[in-house]
mmCIF file of C-alpha atoms in Angstrom:
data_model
loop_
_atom_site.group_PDB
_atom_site.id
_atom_site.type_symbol
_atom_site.label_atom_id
_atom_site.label_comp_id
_atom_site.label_asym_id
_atom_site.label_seq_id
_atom_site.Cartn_x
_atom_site.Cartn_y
_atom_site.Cartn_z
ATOM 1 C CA UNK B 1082 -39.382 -119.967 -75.787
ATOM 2 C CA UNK B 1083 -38.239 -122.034 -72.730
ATOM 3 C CA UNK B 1084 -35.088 -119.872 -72.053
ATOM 4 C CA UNK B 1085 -35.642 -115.967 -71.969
ATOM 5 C CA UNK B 1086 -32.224 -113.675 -72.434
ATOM 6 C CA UNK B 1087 -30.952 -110.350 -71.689
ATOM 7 C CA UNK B 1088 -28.530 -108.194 -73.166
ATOM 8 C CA UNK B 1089 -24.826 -108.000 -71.381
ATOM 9 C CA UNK B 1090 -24.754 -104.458 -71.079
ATOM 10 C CA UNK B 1091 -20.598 -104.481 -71.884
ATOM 11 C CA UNK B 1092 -21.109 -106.013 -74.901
ATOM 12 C CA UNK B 1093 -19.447 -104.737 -78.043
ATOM 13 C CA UNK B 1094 -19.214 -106.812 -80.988
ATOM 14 C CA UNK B 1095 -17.796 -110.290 -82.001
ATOM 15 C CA UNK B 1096 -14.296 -110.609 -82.693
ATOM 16 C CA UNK B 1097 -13.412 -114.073 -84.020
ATOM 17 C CA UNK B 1098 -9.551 -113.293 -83.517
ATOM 18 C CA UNK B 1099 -10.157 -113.308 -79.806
ATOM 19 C CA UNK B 1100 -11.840 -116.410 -79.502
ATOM 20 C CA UNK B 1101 -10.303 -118.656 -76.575
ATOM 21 C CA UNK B 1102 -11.222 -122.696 -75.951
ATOM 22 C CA UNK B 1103 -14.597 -122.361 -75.987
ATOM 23 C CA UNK B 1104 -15.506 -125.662 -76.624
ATOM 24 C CA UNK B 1105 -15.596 -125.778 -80.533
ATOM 25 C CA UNK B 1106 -14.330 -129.494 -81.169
ATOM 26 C CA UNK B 1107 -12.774 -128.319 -84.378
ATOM 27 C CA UNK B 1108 -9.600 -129.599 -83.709
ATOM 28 C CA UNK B 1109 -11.411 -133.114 -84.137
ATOM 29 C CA UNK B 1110 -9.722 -135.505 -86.859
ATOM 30 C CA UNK B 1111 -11.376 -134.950 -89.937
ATOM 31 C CA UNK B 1112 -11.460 -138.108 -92.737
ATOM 32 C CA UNK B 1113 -11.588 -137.066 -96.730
ATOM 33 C CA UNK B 1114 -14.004 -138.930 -98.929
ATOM 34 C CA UNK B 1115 -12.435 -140.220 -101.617
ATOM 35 C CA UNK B 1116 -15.067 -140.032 -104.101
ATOM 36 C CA UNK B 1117 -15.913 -136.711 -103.508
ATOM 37 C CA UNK B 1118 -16.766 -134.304 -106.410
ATOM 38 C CA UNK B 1119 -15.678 -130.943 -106.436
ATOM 39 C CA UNK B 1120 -17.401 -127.275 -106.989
ATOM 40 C CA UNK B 1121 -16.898 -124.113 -105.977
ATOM 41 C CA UNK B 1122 -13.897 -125.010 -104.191
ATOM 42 C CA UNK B 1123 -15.502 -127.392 -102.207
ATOM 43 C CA UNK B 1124 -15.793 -131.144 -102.285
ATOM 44 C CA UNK B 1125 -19.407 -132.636 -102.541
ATOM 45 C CA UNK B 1126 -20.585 -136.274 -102.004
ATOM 46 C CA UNK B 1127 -20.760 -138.125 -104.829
ATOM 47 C CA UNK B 1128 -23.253 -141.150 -104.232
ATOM 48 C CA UNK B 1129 -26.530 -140.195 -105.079
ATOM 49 C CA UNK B 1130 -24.838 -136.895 -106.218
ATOM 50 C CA UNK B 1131 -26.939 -133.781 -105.206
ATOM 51 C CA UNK B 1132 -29.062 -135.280 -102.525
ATOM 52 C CA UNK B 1133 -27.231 -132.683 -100.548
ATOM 53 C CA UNK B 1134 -25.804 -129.506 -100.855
ATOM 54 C CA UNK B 1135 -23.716 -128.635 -98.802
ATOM 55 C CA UNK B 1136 -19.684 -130.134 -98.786
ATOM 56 C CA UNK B 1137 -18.548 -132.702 -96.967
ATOM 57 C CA UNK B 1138 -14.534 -131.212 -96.644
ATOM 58 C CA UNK B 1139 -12.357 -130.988 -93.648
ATOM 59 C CA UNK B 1140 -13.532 -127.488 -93.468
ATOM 60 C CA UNK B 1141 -17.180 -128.819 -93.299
ATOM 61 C CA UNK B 1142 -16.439 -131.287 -90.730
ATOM 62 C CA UNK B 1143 -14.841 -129.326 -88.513
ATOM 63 C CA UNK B 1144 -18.375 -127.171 -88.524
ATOM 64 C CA UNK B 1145 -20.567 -129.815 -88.136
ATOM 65 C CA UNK B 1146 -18.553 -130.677 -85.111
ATOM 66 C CA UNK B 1147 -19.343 -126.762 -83.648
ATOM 67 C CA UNK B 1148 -21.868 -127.310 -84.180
ATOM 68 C CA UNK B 1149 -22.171 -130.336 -82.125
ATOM 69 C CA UNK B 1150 -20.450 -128.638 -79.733
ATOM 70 C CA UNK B 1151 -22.881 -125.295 -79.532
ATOM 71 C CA UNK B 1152 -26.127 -128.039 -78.853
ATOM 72 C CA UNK B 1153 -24.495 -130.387 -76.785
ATOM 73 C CA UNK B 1154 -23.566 -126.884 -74.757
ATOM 74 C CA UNK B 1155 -26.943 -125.721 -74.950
ATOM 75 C CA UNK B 1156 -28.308 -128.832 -73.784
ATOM 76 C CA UNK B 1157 -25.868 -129.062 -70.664
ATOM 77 C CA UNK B 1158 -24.427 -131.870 -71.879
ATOM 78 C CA UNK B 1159 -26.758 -133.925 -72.685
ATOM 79 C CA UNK B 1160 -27.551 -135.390 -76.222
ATOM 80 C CA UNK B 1161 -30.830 -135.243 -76.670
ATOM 81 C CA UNK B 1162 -34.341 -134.809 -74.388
ATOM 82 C CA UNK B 1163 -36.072 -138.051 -75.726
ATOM 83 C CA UNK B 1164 -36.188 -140.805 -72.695
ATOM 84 C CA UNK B 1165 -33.422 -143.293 -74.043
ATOM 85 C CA UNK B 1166 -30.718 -140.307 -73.979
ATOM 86 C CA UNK B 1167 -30.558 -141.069 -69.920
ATOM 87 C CA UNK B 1168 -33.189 -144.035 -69.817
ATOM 88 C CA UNK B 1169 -31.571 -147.246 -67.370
ATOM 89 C CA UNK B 1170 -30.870 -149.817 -68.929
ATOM 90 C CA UNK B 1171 -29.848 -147.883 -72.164
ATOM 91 C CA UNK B 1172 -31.531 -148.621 -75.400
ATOM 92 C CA UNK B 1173 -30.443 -151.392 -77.042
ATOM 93 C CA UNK B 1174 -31.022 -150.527 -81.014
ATOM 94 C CA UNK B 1175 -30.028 -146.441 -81.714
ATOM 95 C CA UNK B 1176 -30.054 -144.804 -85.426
ATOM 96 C CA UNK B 1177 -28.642 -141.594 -86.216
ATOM 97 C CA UNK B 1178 -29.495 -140.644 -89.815
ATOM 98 C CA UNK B 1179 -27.658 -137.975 -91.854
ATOM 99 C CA UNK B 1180 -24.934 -138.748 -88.802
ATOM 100 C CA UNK B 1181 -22.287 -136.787 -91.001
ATOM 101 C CA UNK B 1182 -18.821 -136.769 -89.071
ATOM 102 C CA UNK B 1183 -20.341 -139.564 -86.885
ATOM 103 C CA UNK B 1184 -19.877 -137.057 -83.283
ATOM 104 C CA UNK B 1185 -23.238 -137.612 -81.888
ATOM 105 C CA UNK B 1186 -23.645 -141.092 -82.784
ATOM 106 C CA UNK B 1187 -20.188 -142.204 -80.842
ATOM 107 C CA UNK B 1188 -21.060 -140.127 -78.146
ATOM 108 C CA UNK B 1189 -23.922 -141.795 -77.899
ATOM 109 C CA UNK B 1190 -21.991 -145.211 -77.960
ATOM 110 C CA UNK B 1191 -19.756 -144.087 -75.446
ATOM 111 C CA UNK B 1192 -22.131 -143.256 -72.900
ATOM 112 C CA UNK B 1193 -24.137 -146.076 -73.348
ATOM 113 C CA UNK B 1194 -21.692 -149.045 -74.557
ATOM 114 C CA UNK B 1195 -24.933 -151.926 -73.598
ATOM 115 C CA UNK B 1196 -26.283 -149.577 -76.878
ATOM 116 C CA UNK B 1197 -25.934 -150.906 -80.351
ATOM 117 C CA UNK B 1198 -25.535 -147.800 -82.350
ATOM 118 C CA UNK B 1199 -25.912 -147.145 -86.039
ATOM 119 C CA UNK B 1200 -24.632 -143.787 -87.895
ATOM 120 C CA UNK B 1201 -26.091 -143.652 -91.759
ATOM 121 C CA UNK B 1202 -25.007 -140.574 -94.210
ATOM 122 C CA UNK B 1203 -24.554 -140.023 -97.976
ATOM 123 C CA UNK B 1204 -20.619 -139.596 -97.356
ATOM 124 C CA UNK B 1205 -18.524 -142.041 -95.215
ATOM 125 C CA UNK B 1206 -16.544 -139.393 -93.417
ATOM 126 C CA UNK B 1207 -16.901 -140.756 -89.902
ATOM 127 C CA UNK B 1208 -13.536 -141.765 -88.560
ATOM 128 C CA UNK B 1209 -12.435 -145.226 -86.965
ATOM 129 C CA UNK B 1210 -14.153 -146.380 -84.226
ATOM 130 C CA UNK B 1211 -11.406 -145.882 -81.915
ATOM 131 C CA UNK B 1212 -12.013 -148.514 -79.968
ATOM 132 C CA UNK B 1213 -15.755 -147.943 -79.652
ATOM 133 C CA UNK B 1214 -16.692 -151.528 -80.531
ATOM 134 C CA UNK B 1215 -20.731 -150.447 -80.329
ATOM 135 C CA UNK B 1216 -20.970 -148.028 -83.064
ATOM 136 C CA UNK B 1217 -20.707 -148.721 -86.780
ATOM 137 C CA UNK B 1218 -22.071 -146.651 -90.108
ATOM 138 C CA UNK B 1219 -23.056 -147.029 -93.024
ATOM 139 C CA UNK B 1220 -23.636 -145.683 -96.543
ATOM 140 C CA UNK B 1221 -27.149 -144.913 -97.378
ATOM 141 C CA UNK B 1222 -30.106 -142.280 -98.750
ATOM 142 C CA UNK B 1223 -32.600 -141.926 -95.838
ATOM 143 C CA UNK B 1224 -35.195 -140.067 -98.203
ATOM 144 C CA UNK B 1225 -34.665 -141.742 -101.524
ATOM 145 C CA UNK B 1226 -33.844 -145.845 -100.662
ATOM 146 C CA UNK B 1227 -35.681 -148.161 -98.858
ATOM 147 C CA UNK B 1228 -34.336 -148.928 -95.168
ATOM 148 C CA UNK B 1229 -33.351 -152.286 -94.863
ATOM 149 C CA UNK B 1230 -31.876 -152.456 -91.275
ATOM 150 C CA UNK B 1231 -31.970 -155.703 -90.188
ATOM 151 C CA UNK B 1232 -33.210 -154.328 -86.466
ATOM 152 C CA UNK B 1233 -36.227 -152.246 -85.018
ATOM 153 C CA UNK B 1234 -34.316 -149.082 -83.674
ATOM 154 C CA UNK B 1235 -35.346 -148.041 -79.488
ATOM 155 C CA UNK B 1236 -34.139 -144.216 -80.504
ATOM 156 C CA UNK B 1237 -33.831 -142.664 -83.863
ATOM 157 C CA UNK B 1238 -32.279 -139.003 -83.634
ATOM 158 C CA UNK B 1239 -31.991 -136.780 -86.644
ATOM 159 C CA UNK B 1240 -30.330 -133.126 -86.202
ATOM 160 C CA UNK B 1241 -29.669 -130.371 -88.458
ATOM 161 C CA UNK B 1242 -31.545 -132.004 -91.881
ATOM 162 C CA UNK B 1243 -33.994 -128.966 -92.902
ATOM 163 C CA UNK B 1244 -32.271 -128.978 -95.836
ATOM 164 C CA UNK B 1245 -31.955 -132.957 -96.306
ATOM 165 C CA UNK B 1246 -35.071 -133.653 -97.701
ATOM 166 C CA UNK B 1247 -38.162 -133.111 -100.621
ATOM 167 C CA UNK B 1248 -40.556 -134.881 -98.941
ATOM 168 C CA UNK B 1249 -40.480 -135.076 -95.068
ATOM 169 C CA UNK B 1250 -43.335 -137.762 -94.756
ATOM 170 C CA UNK B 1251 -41.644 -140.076 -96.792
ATOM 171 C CA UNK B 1252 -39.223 -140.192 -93.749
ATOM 172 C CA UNK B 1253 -41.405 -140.123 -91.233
ATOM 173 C CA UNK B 1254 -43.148 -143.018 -92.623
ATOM 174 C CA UNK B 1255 -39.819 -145.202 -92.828
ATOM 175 C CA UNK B 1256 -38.526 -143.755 -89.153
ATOM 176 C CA UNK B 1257 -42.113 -144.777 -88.217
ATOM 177 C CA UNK B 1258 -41.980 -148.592 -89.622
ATOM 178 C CA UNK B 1259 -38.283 -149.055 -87.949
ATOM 179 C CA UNK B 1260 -38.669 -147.817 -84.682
ATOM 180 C CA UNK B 1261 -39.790 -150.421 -82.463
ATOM 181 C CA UNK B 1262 -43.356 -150.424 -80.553
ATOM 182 C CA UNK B 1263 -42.610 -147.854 -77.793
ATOM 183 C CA UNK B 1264 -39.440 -146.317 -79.222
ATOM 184 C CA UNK B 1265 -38.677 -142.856 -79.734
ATOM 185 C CA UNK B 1266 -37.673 -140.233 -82.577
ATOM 186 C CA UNK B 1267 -36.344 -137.088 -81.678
ATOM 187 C CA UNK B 1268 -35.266 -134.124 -84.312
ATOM 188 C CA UNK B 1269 -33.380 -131.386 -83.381
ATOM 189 C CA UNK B 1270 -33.230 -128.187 -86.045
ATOM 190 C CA UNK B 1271 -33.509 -124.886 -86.378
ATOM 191 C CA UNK B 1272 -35.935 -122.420 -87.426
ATOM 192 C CA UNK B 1273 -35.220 -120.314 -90.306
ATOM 193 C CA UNK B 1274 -36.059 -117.389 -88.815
ATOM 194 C CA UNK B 1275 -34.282 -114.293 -87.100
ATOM 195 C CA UNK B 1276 -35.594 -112.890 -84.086
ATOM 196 C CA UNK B 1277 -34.499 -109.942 -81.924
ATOM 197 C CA UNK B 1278 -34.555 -110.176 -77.869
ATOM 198 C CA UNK B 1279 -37.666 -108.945 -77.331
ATOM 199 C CA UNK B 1280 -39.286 -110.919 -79.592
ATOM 200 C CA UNK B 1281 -40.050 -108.607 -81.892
ATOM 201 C CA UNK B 1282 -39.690 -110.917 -85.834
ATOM 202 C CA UNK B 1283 -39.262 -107.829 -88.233
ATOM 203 C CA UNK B 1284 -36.019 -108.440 -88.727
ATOM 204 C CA UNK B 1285 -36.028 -106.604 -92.326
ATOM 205 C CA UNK B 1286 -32.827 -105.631 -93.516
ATOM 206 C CA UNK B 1287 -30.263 -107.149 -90.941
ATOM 207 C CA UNK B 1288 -27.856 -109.269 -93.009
ATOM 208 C CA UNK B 1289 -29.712 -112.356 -90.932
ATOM 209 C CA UNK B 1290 -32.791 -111.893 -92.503
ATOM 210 C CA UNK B 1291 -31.217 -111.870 -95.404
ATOM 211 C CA UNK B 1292 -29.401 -115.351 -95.224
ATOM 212 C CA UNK B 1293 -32.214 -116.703 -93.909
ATOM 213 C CA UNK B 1294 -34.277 -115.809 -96.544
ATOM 214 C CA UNK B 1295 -31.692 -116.504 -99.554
ATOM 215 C CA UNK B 1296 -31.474 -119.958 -97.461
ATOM 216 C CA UNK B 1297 -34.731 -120.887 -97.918
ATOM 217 C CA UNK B 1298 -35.312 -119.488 -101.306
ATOM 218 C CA UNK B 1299 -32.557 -121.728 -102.824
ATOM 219 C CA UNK B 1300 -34.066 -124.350 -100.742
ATOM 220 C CA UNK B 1301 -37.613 -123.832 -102.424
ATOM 221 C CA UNK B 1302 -35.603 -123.385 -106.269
ATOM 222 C CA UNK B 1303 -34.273 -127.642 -105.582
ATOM 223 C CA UNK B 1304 -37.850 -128.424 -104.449
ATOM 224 C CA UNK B 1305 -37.381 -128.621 -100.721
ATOM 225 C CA UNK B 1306 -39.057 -126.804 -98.173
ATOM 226 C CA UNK B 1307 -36.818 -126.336 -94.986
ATOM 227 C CA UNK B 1308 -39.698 -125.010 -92.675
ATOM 228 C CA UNK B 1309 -41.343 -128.408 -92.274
ATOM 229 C CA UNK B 1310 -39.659 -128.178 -88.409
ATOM 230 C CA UNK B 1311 -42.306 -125.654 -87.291
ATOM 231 C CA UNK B 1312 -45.097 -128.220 -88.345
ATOM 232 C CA UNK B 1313 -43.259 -131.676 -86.987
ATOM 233 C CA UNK B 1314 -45.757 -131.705 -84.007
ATOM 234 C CA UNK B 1315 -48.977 -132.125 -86.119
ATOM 235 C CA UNK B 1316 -46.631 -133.990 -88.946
ATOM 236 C CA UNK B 1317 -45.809 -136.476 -86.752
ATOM 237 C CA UNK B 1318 -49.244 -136.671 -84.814
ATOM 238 C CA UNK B 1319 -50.764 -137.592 -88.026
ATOM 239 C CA UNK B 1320 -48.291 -140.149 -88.535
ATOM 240 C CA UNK B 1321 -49.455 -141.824 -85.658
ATOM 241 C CA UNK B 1322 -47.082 -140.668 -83.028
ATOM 242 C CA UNK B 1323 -48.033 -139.640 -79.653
ATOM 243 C CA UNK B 1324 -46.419 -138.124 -76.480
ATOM 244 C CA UNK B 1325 -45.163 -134.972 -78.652
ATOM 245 C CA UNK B 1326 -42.804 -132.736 -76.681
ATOM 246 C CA UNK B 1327 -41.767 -129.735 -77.994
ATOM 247 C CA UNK B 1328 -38.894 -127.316 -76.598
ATOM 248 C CA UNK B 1329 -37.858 -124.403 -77.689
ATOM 249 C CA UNK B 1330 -34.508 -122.420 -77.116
ATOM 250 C CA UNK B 1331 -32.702 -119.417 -78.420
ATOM 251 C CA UNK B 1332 -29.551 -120.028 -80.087
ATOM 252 C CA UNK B 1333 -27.785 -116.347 -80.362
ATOM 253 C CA UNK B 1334 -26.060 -114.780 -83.078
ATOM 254 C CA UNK B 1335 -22.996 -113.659 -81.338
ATOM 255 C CA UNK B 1336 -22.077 -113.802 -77.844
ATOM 256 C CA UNK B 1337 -24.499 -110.938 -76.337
ATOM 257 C CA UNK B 1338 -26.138 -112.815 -73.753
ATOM 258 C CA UNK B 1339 -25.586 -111.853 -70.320
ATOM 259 C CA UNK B 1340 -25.781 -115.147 -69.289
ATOM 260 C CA UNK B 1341 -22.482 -116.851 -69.451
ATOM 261 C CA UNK B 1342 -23.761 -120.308 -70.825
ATOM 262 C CA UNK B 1343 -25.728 -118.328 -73.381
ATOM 263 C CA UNK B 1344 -22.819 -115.719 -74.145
ATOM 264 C CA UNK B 1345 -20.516 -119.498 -75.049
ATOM 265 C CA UNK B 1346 -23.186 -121.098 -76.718
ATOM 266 C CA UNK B 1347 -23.348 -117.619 -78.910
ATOM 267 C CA UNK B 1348 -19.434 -117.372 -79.310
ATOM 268 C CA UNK B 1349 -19.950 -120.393 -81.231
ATOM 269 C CA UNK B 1350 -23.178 -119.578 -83.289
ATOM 270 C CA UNK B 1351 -20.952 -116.877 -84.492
ATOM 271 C CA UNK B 1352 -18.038 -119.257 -85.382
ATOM 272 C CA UNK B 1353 -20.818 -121.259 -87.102
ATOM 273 C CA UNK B 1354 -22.565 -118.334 -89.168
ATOM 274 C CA UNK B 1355 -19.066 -117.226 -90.130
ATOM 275 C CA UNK B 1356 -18.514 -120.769 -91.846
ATOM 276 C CA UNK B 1357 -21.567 -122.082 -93.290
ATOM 277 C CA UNK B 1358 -21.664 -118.696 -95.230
ATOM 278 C CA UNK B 1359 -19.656 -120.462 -97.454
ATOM 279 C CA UNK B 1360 -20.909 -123.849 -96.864
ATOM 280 C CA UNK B 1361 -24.251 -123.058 -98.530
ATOM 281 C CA UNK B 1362 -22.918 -121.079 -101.454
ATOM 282 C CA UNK B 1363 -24.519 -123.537 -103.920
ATOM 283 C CA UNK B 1364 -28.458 -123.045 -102.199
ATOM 284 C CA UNK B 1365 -27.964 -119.120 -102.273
ATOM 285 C CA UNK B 1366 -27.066 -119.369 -105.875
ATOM 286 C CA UNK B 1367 -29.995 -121.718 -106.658
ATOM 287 C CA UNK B 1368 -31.854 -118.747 -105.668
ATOM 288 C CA UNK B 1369 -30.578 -116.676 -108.719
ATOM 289 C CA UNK B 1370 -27.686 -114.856 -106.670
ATOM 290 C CA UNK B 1371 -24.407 -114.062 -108.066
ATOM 291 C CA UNK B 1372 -21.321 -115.685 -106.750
ATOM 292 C CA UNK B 1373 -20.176 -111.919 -106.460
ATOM 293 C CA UNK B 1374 -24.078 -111.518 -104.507
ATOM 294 C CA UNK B 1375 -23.077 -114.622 -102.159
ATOM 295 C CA UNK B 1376 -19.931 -113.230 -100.862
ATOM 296 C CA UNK B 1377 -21.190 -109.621 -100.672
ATOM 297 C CA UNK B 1378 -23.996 -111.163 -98.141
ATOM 298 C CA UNK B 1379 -21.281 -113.086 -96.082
ATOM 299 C CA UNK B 1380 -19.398 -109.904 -95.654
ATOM 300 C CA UNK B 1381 -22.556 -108.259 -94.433
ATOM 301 C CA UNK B 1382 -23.189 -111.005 -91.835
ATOM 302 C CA UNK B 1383 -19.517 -110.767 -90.747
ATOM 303 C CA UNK B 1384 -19.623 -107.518 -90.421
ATOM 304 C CA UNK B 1385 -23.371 -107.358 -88.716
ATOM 305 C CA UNK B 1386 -21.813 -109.843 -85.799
ATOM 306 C CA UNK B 1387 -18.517 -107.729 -85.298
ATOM 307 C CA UNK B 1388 -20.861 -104.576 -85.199
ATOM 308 C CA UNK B 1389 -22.784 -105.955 -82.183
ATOM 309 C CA UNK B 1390 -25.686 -103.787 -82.177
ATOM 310 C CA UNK B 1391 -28.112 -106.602 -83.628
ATOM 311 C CA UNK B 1392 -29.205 -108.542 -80.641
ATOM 312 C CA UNK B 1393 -30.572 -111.599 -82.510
ATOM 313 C CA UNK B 1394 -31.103 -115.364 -82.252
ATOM 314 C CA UNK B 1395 -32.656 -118.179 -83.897
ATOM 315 C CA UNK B 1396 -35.192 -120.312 -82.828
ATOM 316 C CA UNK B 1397 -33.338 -124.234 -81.971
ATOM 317 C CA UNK B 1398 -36.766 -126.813 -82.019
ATOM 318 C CA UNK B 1399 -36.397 -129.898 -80.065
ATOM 319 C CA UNK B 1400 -39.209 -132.310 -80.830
ATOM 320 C CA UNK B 1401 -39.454 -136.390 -79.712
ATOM 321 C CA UNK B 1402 -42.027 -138.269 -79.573
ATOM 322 C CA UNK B 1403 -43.189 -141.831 -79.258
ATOM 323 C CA UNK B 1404 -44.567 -144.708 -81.399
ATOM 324 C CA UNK B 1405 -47.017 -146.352 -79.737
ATOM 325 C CA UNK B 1406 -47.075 -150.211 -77.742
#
């Protein structure tokens, strides 16, 4: 782990109804999808309909923008640690697959408007340009269609898509064949595990655990296997990649760091966990859980954050590497 915390001796708990501007983004525009399907009193994408499962509402979109928000914060600011992300001149081709409310990917454009940027996802929920002329998306299946971009990409980032896909090597084989000689792909995901401040991985029995292994038991009942991220740096060596970095940081469950950045970054881990409990009611199901089960389990994580006394965090994995000249 690059980052090592401590425990703010004053801390008590998380309250969500004392939460000031901490940086959370959610009161970004959010754009319906017309087509959308709905369950569980949620709306769903409808092309290629179950691909993913979690919703694409305004209540989803304002998390996915946290959760920009809690890695752009971790990161200082910075998108990304692949080269292009502060490489002079800027790169000129950029793909952001699975882009979903489109935040990273006109960031991206903004910061480097030389850049010709692409944003793909299953729903078009990205809002109007806004006057950034560099930055367009598009509808498409990165897993399941063929890529038919009519460029080579310099940078192809991907963040947050352990639960996008059955078969990570089919990706990696089409990122591979689309980046251009020298380019870069960087992923950025989390771990699905919980681990306390020390280190110590025997989390049994927190409610954390718990999610995170309902999370990646529904994932296994749809076929997919969300801990592929811990094995990207040999996947993509044998895919012919080189220059593999990997970096590690802690992403907290609840703002218990005594460092401040750390004690923001988990004010809005919290906010997060508090909303994708209900985001991913559909994979903890698939794992033979009651809807009654499901909500049960987020009360026990809500209450395990307010309660304080579980200094936890889970592993964030940024890997990029290269294709070669």
């Amino acid at each position: 782990m690059a980052v090592q915390l401590e425990v703010d001796p004053a801390y008590t708990g998380y309250n969500p109804t004392q939460q000031n501007d901490n940086g959370s983004g959610t009161s970004a525009k959010t754009v319906a999808d017309d087509a959308a399907v709905s369950e569980h009193g949620r709306t769903f994408h409808s092309f290629k309909q179950g691909a993913y499962l979690l919703p694409n509402d305004a209540v989803e979109q304002d998390r996915l923008n946290l959760q920009h928000n809690l890695i752009t914060m971790m990161l200082d600011g910075k998108l990304g640690f692949a080269p292009p992300v502060s490489a002079s001149p800027s790169p000129t081709n950029v793909l952001d697959v699975a882009t979903g409310t489109g935040i990273w990917a006109l960031e991206f454009a903004k910061q480097h408007p030389t850049s010709r940027v692409v944003g793909s996802d299953l729903s078009l929920i990205q809002p109007a340009e806004g006057g950034v002329t560099n930055v367009r998306f598009v509808q498409s299946d990165a897993e399941n269609e063929d890529w038919d971009f009519p460029c080579l990409f310099d940078y192809i980032h991907l963040r947050f898509l352990v639960s996008c896909f059955g078969n990570v090597n089919t990706v990696l084989e089409r990122i591979y064949k689309q980046l251009a000689p020298g380019g870069w792909v960087e992923f950025q995901d989390t771990l699905c595990e919980a681990v306390y401040v020390d280190g110590n991985r025997n989390t049994e029995g927190t409610a954390a655990n718990d999610f995170l292994k309902a999370f990646v038991g529904g994932m296994k009942a749809v076929g997919r296997d969300p801990t592929w991220i811990g094995r990207l740096e040999e996947l993509l060596t044998a895919h012919g990649f080189v220059d593999v970095h990997v970096t590690l940081l802690p992403n907290p469950l609840g703002p218990w760091p005594k460092d401040e950045k750390y004690k923001k970054v988990g004010t809005l881990s919290a906010m997060n966990m508090g909303m994708v409990m209900d985001s991913v009611v559909k994979l903890v199901m698939a794992n033979g859980w009651t809807d009654e089960q499901a909500k049960d389990l987020a009360r026990r994580m809500r209450a395990e954050l307010a309660e304080g006394k579980k200094h936890m965090y889970i592993p964030f994995c940024f890997v990029h590497a290269r294709k070669p000249e």
